[in-house]
Amino acid sequence: MSGKRSRTAWAAALLTATVSATGTLTGTAAEALDGDVAASGASSFTAKIDIGDGARSCSGTLINNQWMITAASCFADDPAQPTSLPAGAPKLKSTATIGRTDLTTTTGEVRDITQLIPRTDRDLVLAKLSTPVYGLSFLHPATSAPEAGETLKGAGYGRTKDTWVPDTLHSAAFTSKTVQATTLDIDGTPVCKGDTGAPVFRENDGRPELAAIATNSWQGGCLGTDPAETRTGAQGSRVDDIRSWITENTASTLSIWNTQMLAKTSTGLYHGMRNSNGDWTNFGDVQKVAGTITDIAYAADAAIKGKNYIFAVGGDGHVYEANRRPTGGWEAFRDLTGELGTKPAFTKIAVTSTGPGLALIGLAGGKVYHATQDSDEKWSKWGDVTNLLGALDDITQVTTGQTTGGDTQIGVVSGTKAYHAIRHSDGTWSKWGHINQATTNIGPVNGMAFAGIGGDLQVVLTNSTGGIKHGIRAADGSWSAFNSLNSKLGADTMISIGATAVSGEFQTAVVTPDGKIKHTLRHANGKWDATEQVVGYPGTPQSVALTGSAG
């Protein structure tokens, strides 16, 4: 990153960078950056790494709940030979303090580093934490190579221009220079001791992504460097070209494409996937592979054994179905009117997996309809469930989720109130229950989404006055109080909300008024991850749907 230097600087490992006789940087550690003190809570993916109880200090980057990425030279016996680092436990006791902008406080998390997986072609290593961390943001590997002249950012805990051992995280600005097969040259803010392994990242549509990790530097402007040395150039190890290697070594499950997202935007319908590391694919154009539907009004999806079923309401009010096979191929959209029966024009749909098949909920003419698909992909006819559930006026939203025991949970928004009903495994129905009266702290509702985890129904509600709330209907029928997710997803009046369950974790995503998709998840232990902004789809999002797939 280019720009005016401040009095402070980022930090690199307590190692010495050297320069060869030809004037190029050699494979030794970077030093600290002359940047600015980071704002409280900023760049919470950054870690301060202590090796050997103060023998060495580096910076690192959190890439998922239990893995970091940093420089191999931090742990190597000879920092000048980083690719000689063996895999396995660190030789010296090593700890990481993550998400603690001010090291004199107790914010963030502290973990031992228990395992190292080094690269053999660059100064880079994956470092496993003793236990997962929650609530801190990750820095995802970039999806494309840096370009010469590109503006980049950095954050680290190294030495500064005037402080030997800083207590605070510092941020910095760079400009990328030469991009090589495994490395990236940068210039701008000086890189100093303690910054080895620090993230060098770019902004992609408002979301930071990791381009490289800092390794070598000239250290011009760093405290303790010869004042005659004025060069501020540094080098980093690229990560954009080794995304698959990172995933293979750090994914928490072998079946990695577990979360699938369907985004309807101003330009069409797009599908993307999130692996167990939290990395998203770019979004593919559904209509390009499954056929065009005129004027798509709404869309939903559900998965069975890795097969992702996508439903869309066209401008004609008909419901269309396509699916993506586990192998990645697509079966084209087909109009389901002949199979489901003719009804008034549909405006909203929701779908959930029942295990062997699907349950489809439709909203048409102010009435709620239900249909099922069996394991042979044969559909029942639409059934008007108004008489079974009770009549409600001004229904604007529908959602559904499945809980153990074969119960299909159905929710609607009527006026500004949330209602819930159940279709039991024997085909009988409960009446609508008024969620606002069953529990507390809900307020006026304009959107809702369900996901079942075991016998519990996880519920998220968006408020017509702004904000999001989460609650649980337990298997025994009792409701928890609803708690605000505003600190996670924002206090705006959201355009759309979706939810799903993946491996016992509850995931939700919203479309914000400024045209962004935000995603977060709740772990089985009740702890929430930091919110991430999802990118990679064309156009401006209008609605979002999620499903979980085990294949």
Coordinates of C-alpha atoms in Angstrom, one line a residue, residues 55-501:
A55 CA 12.2 -16.4 21.6
R56 CA 10.5 -15.3 18.4
S57 CA 7.4 -13.3 17.6
C58 CA 5.4 -13.3 14.3
S59 CA 2.0 -12.3 13.0
G60 CA -0.5 -14.7 11.4
T61 CA -4.0 -14.8 9.8
L62 CA -7.0 -16.8 10.9
I63 CA -8.5 -18.6 7.8
N64 CA -11.2 -20.7 9.6
N65 CA -12.3 -21.6 13.1
Q66 CA -9.2 -23.7 13.8
W67 CA -6.5 -22.9 11.3
M68 CA -4.2 -20.0 10.7
I69 CA -1.7 -19.3 7.9
T70 CA 1.7 -17.6 8.5
A71 CA 5.3 -17.8 7.5
A72 CA 7.3 -21.1 7.8
S73 CA 10.4 -19.1 8.6
C74 CA 8.8 -18.2 12.0
F75 CA 9.1 -21.9 13.1
A76 CA 12.2 -23.0 11.0
D77 CA 15.5 -23.7 12.9
D78 CA 17.1 -21.6 10.2
P79 CA 14.7 -18.8 9.1
A80 CA 16.8 -18.4 5.9
Q81 CA 15.7 -22.0 5.0
P82 CA 11.9 -21.9 5.5
T83 CA 11.1 -24.8 3.2
S84 CA 13.1 -27.1 5.4
L85 CA 10.5 -26.9 8.2
P86 CA 9.1 -30.4 8.9
A87 CA 5.4 -31.1 9.3
G88 CA 4.1 -31.9 12.8
A89 CA 4.0 -30.2 16.1
P90 CA 6.1 -27.0 16.6
K91 CA 9.5 -27.7 18.0
L92 CA 9.0 -24.9 20.6
K93 CA 5.8 -24.1 22.5
S94 CA 3.8 -21.7 20.3
T95 CA 0.7 -19.7 21.1
A96 CA -1.5 -17.4 19.1
T97 CA -3.4 -14.4 20.4
I98 CA -6.2 -13.7 17.8
G99 CA -8.5 -10.8 17.4
R100 CA -6.9 -8.7 20.2
T101 CA -6.2 -5.3 18.7
D102 CA -4.8 -4.0 22.0
L103 CA -2.6 -6.7 23.6
T104 CA -3.1 -5.1 27.1
T105 CA -6.8 -6.2 27.1
T106 CA -8.4 -9.6 27.3
T107 CA -10.5 -9.5 24.1
G108 CA -10.1 -12.1 21.4
E109 CA -8.9 -15.6 21.9
V110 CA -5.6 -17.3 22.9
R111 CA -4.8 -20.8 21.7
D112 CA -1.8 -23.2 21.5
I113 CA -0.5 -24.1 18.1
T114 CA -0.5 -27.9 17.9
Q115 CA 0.3 -28.8 14.2
L116 CA 2.2 -27.3 11.3
I117 CA 1.7 -28.1 7.6
P118 CA 4.4 -26.3 5.6
R119 CA 4.5 -25.6 1.8
T120 CA 7.6 -26.9 0.1
D121 CA 7.7 -24.2 -2.6
R122 CA 7.4 -21.0 -0.6
D123 CA 7.7 -19.4 2.9
L124 CA 4.3 -20.4 4.2
V125 CA 2.8 -22.8 6.7
L126 CA -0.6 -23.8 8.0
A127 CA -0.9 -23.7 11.8
K128 CA -3.7 -25.6 13.6
L129 CA -5.1 -24.3 16.9
S130 CA -5.6 -26.5 19.9
T131 CA -9.4 -25.8 19.9
P132 CA -11.7 -23.7 17.6
V133 CA -12.3 -20.0 18.1
Y134 CA -15.7 -18.4 17.6
G135 CA -16.9 -14.9 16.9
L136 CA -13.8 -13.8 15.0
S137 CA -13.6 -13.0 11.3
F138 CA -11.7 -15.1 8.8
L139 CA -9.6 -13.9 5.9
H140 CA -10.4 -16.0 2.9
P141 CA -7.7 -16.7 0.2
A142 CA -8.1 -14.5 -2.8
T143 CA -9.7 -15.9 -5.9
S144 CA -7.4 -14.2 -8.4
A145 CA -3.7 -13.2 -8.5
P146 CA -2.6 -9.7 -7.4
E147 CA -1.8 -7.3 -10.2
A148 CA 1.1 -4.9 -10.5
G149 CA 0.1 -1.5 -9.2
E150 CA -2.8 -2.8 -7.1
T151 CA -3.6 -1.2 -3.8
L152 CA -3.3 -3.6 -0.9
K153 CA -3.5 -3.5 2.9
G154 CA -1.8 -5.2 5.8
A155 CA -2.0 -5.7 9.6
G156 CA 0.6 -6.9 12.0
Y157 CA 2.1 -6.8 15.5
G158 CA 5.7 -6.1 14.7
R159 CA 8.2 -3.5 15.7
T160 CA 7.4 0.1 14.6
K161 CA 9.4 3.2 13.7
D162 CA 9.7 4.1 17.4
T163 CA 8.5 1.2 19.5
W164 CA 10.5 -2.0 20.0
V165 CA 7.6 -4.3 21.2
P166 CA 4.2 -2.7 20.4
D167 CA 1.1 -3.5 22.4
T168 CA -1.2 -2.8 19.5
L169 CA -2.1 -4.1 16.1
H170 CA -1.0 -1.8 13.3
S171 CA -2.4 -1.4 9.8
A172 CA -0.6 -0.4 6.7
A173 CA -0.9 0.5 3.0
F174 CA 1.0 -1.1 0.1
T175 CA 1.2 -1.1 -3.7
S176 CA 1.9 -4.4 -5.4
K177 CA 5.0 -4.5 -7.6
T178 CA 6.3 -7.6 -9.4
V179 CA 4.1 -10.7 -9.2
Q180 CA 6.0 -13.9 -9.5
A181 CA 5.1 -17.6 -9.5
T182 CA 5.0 -18.0 -5.7
T183 CA 5.8 -14.5 -4.4
L184 CA 4.6 -10.9 -4.5
D185 CA 6.7 -7.8 -4.2
I186 CA 5.2 -4.9 -2.3
D187 CA 6.2 -1.4 -1.4
G188 CA 4.9 1.5 0.6
T189 CA 4.8 1.2 4.4
P190 CA 8.0 -0.3 5.9
V191 CA 7.7 -3.9 7.1
C192 CA 9.6 -4.6 10.4
K193 CA 10.4 -7.3 12.9
G194 CA 7.3 -9.2 14.2
D195 CA 5.4 -8.7 10.9
T196 CA 6.6 -12.0 9.3
G197 CA 3.4 -13.9 8.5
A198 CA 1.2 -10.9 8.6
P199 CA -1.7 -10.7 6.1
V200 CA -1.4 -8.7 2.9
F201 CA -5.0 -8.3 1.6
R202 CA -7.2 -6.6 -0.8
E203 CA -10.8 -5.4 -0.7
N204 CA -13.2 -7.3 -3.0
D205 CA -16.6 -5.5 -3.3
G206 CA -16.2 -4.5 0.4
R207 CA -14.9 -7.8 1.7
P208 CA -11.2 -8.3 2.5
E209 CA -9.5 -11.4 1.0
L210 CA -6.0 -12.6 1.6
A211 CA -3.5 -12.1 -1.3
A212 CA -0.2 -13.0 0.4
I213 CA 1.5 -13.2 3.8
A214 CA 4.5 -11.0 4.5
T215 CA 7.9 -12.7 4.5
N216 CA 11.1 -10.6 3.7
S217 CA 11.8 -6.9 3.8
W218 CA 14.4 -4.2 3.6
Q219 CA 13.2 -2.7 6.9
G220 CA 13.9 0.9 6.0
G221 CA 12.4 3.1 8.6
C222 CA 12.1 0.4 11.3
L223 CA 13.5 1.0 14.8
G224 CA 17.0 -0.5 15.1
T225 CA 17.6 -0.4 11.3
D226 CA 20.6 1.6 9.9
P227 CA 19.2 5.1 9.2
A228 CA 21.0 4.9 5.8
E229 CA 18.6 2.1 4.8
T230 CA 15.6 3.9 3.3
R231 CA 14.2 1.2 1.1
T232 CA 10.7 0.0 2.2
G233 CA 10.2 -2.8 -0.3
A234 CA 9.0 -6.2 1.0
Q235 CA 8.0 -9.6 -0.3
G236 CA 5.1 -12.0 0.5
S237 CA 4.1 -15.5 -0.3
R238 CA 1.1 -15.7 -2.5
V239 CA -2.0 -17.7 -1.5
D240 CA -4.4 -17.2 -4.4
D241 CA -2.9 -20.1 -6.4
I242 CA -3.0 -22.7 -3.6
R243 CA -6.6 -22.4 -2.5
S244 CA -7.3 -26.1 -3.1
W245 CA -4.2 -27.1 -1.1
I246 CA -5.4 -24.9 1.8
T247 CA -8.9 -26.5 1.6
E248 CA -7.6 -30.1 1.4
N249 CA -5.5 -29.6 4.6
T250 CA -7.8 -27.5 6.7
A251 CA -11.4 -28.5 5.8
S252 CA -13.3 -30.0 8.7
T253 CA -15.1 -32.6 6.7
L254 CA -14.4 -34.7 3.6
S255 CA -17.7 -33.6 2.1
I256 CA -16.8 -29.9 1.7
W257 CA -19.7 -28.4 -0.3
N258 CA -22.2 -28.4 2.5
T259 CA -23.9 -25.0 2.2
Q260 CA -25.6 -24.0 -1.0
M261 CA -26.9 -20.5 -1.7
L262 CA -29.5 -19.3 -4.3
A263 CA -29.4 -15.6 -5.0
K264 CA -32.0 -13.9 -7.1
T265 CA -30.5 -10.6 -8.4
S266 CA -31.3 -7.8 -10.8
T267 CA -29.7 -9.8 -13.6
G268 CA -30.9 -13.4 -12.9
L269 CA -30.7 -16.4 -10.7
Y270 CA -27.3 -17.6 -9.3
H271 CA -26.1 -20.5 -7.3
G272 CA -23.0 -20.7 -5.1
M273 CA -21.5 -23.1 -2.5
R274 CA -19.7 -22.7 0.8
N275 CA -17.2 -25.3 2.0
S276 CA -16.5 -26.3 5.6
N277 CA -13.6 -23.7 5.6
G278 CA -16.1 -21.0 5.0
D279 CA -14.9 -20.3 1.5
W280 CA -17.5 -19.5 -1.2
T281 CA -17.3 -20.5 -4.9
N282 CA -18.1 -17.9 -7.5
F283 CA -21.8 -17.9 -8.3
G284 CA -22.9 -19.7 -11.5
D285 CA -25.8 -18.6 -13.7
V286 CA -28.6 -21.1 -13.1
Q287 CA -30.6 -20.2 -16.2
K288 CA -27.5 -20.6 -18.4
V289 CA -27.3 -24.3 -17.4
A290 CA -31.0 -25.1 -16.5
G291 CA -33.0 -23.0 -19.0
T292 CA -34.5 -19.5 -18.9
I293 CA -37.6 -18.6 -17.0
T294 CA -39.3 -15.4 -17.9
D295 CA -39.5 -12.7 -15.2
I296 CA -38.5 -14.9 -12.1
A297 CA -40.3 -13.5 -9.1
Y298 CA -39.1 -15.7 -6.3
A299 CA -36.9 -18.7 -5.8
A300 CA -36.2 -21.4 -3.1
D301 CA -34.0 -24.5 -2.8
A302 CA -33.6 -27.7 -0.8
A303 CA -31.2 -30.7 -1.0
I304 CA -31.4 -34.5 -0.7
K305 CA -28.3 -36.6 -0.5
G306 CA -26.2 -33.9 -2.3
K307 CA -28.8 -33.2 -5.0
N308 CA -29.9 -29.6 -5.0
Y309 CA -33.5 -28.9 -6.0
I310 CA -34.2 -25.3 -7.2
F311 CA -37.7 -23.9 -7.5
A312 CA -38.6 -20.6 -9.1
V313 CA -41.9 -18.7 -9.6
G314 CA -42.1 -17.2 -13.1
G315 CA -43.8 -14.1 -14.2
D316 CA -46.7 -16.3 -15.2
G317 CA -47.2 -17.4 -11.6
H318 CA -46.2 -21.0 -12.3
V319 CA -43.8 -23.0 -10.2
Y320 CA -40.7 -24.4 -12.0
E321 CA -38.3 -27.0 -10.8
A322 CA -34.6 -27.8 -11.7
N323 CA -31.9 -29.7 -9.9
R324 CA -28.2 -29.9 -9.7
R325 CA -26.9 -33.4 -9.4
P326 CA -24.1 -34.3 -6.9
T327 CA -21.7 -34.7 -9.8
G328 CA -22.3 -31.0 -10.8
G329 CA -24.5 -31.5 -13.9
W330 CA -28.0 -29.8 -14.1
E331 CA -31.4 -31.0 -15.1
A332 CA -33.4 -28.3 -16.8
F333 CA -36.3 -26.4 -15.4
R334 CA -39.7 -27.8 -16.0
D335 CA -43.1 -26.3 -15.3
L336 CA -44.8 -28.2 -12.5
T337 CA -48.3 -27.0 -13.2
G338 CA -49.3 -30.3 -14.8
E339 CA -48.0 -32.3 -11.9
L340 CA -49.2 -30.1 -9.0
G341 CA -52.4 -28.8 -10.5
T342 CA -53.6 -25.4 -11.6
K343 CA -54.0 -22.8 -8.9
P344 CA -54.0 -18.9 -8.7
A345 CA -50.7 -17.3 -9.6
F346 CA -48.1 -18.0 -7.0
T347 CA -46.1 -15.2 -5.5
K348 CA -43.9 -17.0 -2.9
I349 CA -42.7 -20.5 -2.3
A350 CA -40.7 -22.4 0.3
V351 CA -39.3 -25.9 0.3
T352 CA -37.6 -28.3 2.7
S353 CA -36.2 -31.8 2.6
T354 CA -38.4 -34.4 4.4
G355 CA -35.6 -37.0 4.2
P356 CA -36.8 -39.2 1.4
G357 CA -38.5 -36.4 -0.5
L358 CA -39.6 -32.7 -0.4
A359 CA -42.3 -30.6 1.1
L360 CA -43.3 -27.6 -1.0
I361 CA -45.2 -24.6 0.4
G362 CA -46.8 -22.1 -1.9
L363 CA -48.5 -18.7 -1.4
A364 CA -51.2 -17.8 -4.0
G365 CA -54.2 -15.6 -3.8
G366 CA -53.7 -15.1 -0.1
K367 CA -53.9 -18.8 0.6
V368 CA -51.3 -21.3 1.6
Y369 CA -50.8 -24.5 -0.4
H370 CA -48.9 -27.7 0.3
A371 CA -47.5 -30.5 -1.9
T372 CA -45.0 -33.3 -1.4
Q373 CA -42.5 -35.1 -3.7
D374 CA -41.7 -38.7 -2.9
S375 CA -38.4 -40.5 -3.2
D376 CA -39.2 -41.3 -6.8
E377 CA -39.6 -37.6 -7.5
K378 CA -43.4 -37.9 -8.0
W379 CA -45.5 -35.0 -6.8
S380 CA -48.8 -34.9 -5.1
K381 CA -51.4 -32.3 -6.1
W382 CA -51.5 -28.9 -4.4
G383 CA -53.6 -29.0 -1.3
D384 CA -55.3 -25.8 0.1
V385 CA -54.5 -26.0 3.8
T386 CA -56.5 -22.9 4.8
N387 CA -59.4 -25.0 6.4
L388 CA -56.9 -27.1 8.2
L389 CA -54.7 -24.3 9.6
G390 CA -57.2 -21.5 9.9
A391 CA -57.6 -18.4 7.7
L392 CA -55.2 -15.5 8.0
D393 CA -55.4 -12.1 6.2
D394 CA -52.6 -10.4 4.3
I395 CA -50.0 -13.2 4.2
T396 CA -46.8 -11.9 2.6
Q397 CA -44.1 -14.5 3.5
V398 CA -43.9 -18.3 3.8
T399 CA -41.1 -20.5 5.2
T400 CA -40.7 -24.2 6.1
G401 CA -38.3 -26.5 7.8
Q402 CA -38.1 -30.2 8.9
T403 CA -37.6 -31.5 12.4
T404 CA -37.0 -35.1 13.6
G405 CA -40.0 -37.3 13.8
G406 CA -41.2 -36.3 10.3
D407 CA -42.7 -33.0 11.3
T408 CA -42.9 -30.3 8.6
Q409 CA -42.8 -26.9 10.3
I410 CA -44.5 -24.1 8.4
G411 CA -44.3 -20.3 9.1
V412 CA -46.0 -17.3 7.6
V413 CA -46.0 -13.6 8.1
S414 CA -49.5 -12.1 8.3
G415 CA -49.7 -8.4 8.6
T416 CA -46.7 -7.8 10.9
K417 CA -47.2 -11.0 12.9
A418 CA -45.5 -14.4 12.7
Y419 CA -47.4 -17.6 12.8
H420 CA -46.4 -21.3 13.0
A421 CA -48.1 -24.6 12.2
I422 CA -47.0 -28.2 11.9
R423 CA -47.8 -31.0 9.4
H424 CA -47.2 -34.2 11.4
S425 CA -45.7 -37.4 10.0
D426 CA -49.2 -39.0 10.0
G427 CA -50.5 -36.2 7.7
T428 CA -52.5 -34.3 10.3
W429 CA -52.1 -30.6 10.9
S430 CA -51.9 -28.3 13.9
K431 CA -53.7 -24.9 13.8
W432 CA -51.8 -21.7 13.3
G433 CA -50.0 -20.5 16.5
H434 CA -49.2 -16.9 17.0
I435 CA -45.5 -16.7 17.7
N436 CA -45.6 -13.2 19.0
Q437 CA -47.9 -14.4 21.8
A438 CA -45.9 -17.6 22.4
T439 CA -42.7 -15.8 23.4
T440 CA -41.2 -12.4 24.0
N441 CA -39.1 -9.7 22.3
I442 CA -40.3 -10.1 18.7
G443 CA -41.9 -6.9 17.6
P444 CA -43.4 -6.2 14.1
V445 CA -42.2 -8.8 11.6
N446 CA -41.7 -8.6 7.8
G447 CA -39.7 -11.7 7.1
M448 CA -38.9 -15.1 8.6
A449 CA -36.9 -18.3 7.9
F450 CA -36.9 -21.8 9.5
A451 CA -34.3 -24.5 9.8
G452 CA -34.7 -27.7 11.8
I453 CA -31.8 -29.2 13.9
G454 CA -32.9 -32.4 15.5
G455 CA -36.2 -31.8 17.2
D456 CA -35.6 -28.1 17.6
L457 CA -36.8 -25.5 15.1
Q458 CA -34.4 -22.6 14.6
V459 CA -36.2 -19.3 13.7
V460 CA -34.9 -16.0 12.4
L461 CA -37.3 -13.0 12.0
T462 CA -36.6 -9.7 10.4
N463 CA -38.4 -6.7 11.9
S464 CA -40.3 -4.2 9.8
T465 CA -38.7 -1.5 11.9
G466 CA -35.2 -2.9 11.3
G467 CA -33.1 -5.6 12.7
I468 CA -33.1 -9.4 13.1
K469 CA -33.9 -11.7 15.9
H470 CA -33.3 -15.4 16.6
G471 CA -35.2 -17.9 18.7
I472 CA -35.8 -21.6 19.1
R473 CA -38.9 -23.7 19.3
A474 CA -37.8 -26.7 21.3
A475 CA -38.9 -30.3 20.6
D476 CA -41.3 -30.1 23.5
G477 CA -43.1 -27.2 21.9
S478 CA -41.7 -24.4 24.2
W479 CA -40.3 -21.2 22.7
S480 CA -37.2 -19.4 23.8
A481 CA -37.1 -15.6 24.0
F482 CA -35.9 -14.1 20.7
N483 CA -32.5 -12.4 20.9
S484 CA -31.2 -9.7 18.6
L485 CA -28.7 -10.4 15.8
N486 CA -28.3 -6.7 15.0
S487 CA -24.7 -6.8 16.1
K488 CA -24.1 -9.6 13.6
L489 CA -26.2 -8.7 10.6
G490 CA -27.2 -5.1 11.1
A491 CA -30.2 -3.1 12.3
D492 CA -31.5 -2.2 8.8
T493 CA -34.9 -3.3 7.5
M494 CA -33.8 -6.4 5.5
I495 CA -35.0 -7.2 2.0
S496 CA -34.8 -11.0 2.3
I497 CA -33.7 -13.7 4.8
G498 CA -32.9 -17.4 4.4
A499 CA -31.8 -20.1 6.7
T500 CA -30.6 -23.7 6.7
A501 CA -29.0 -26.4 9.0

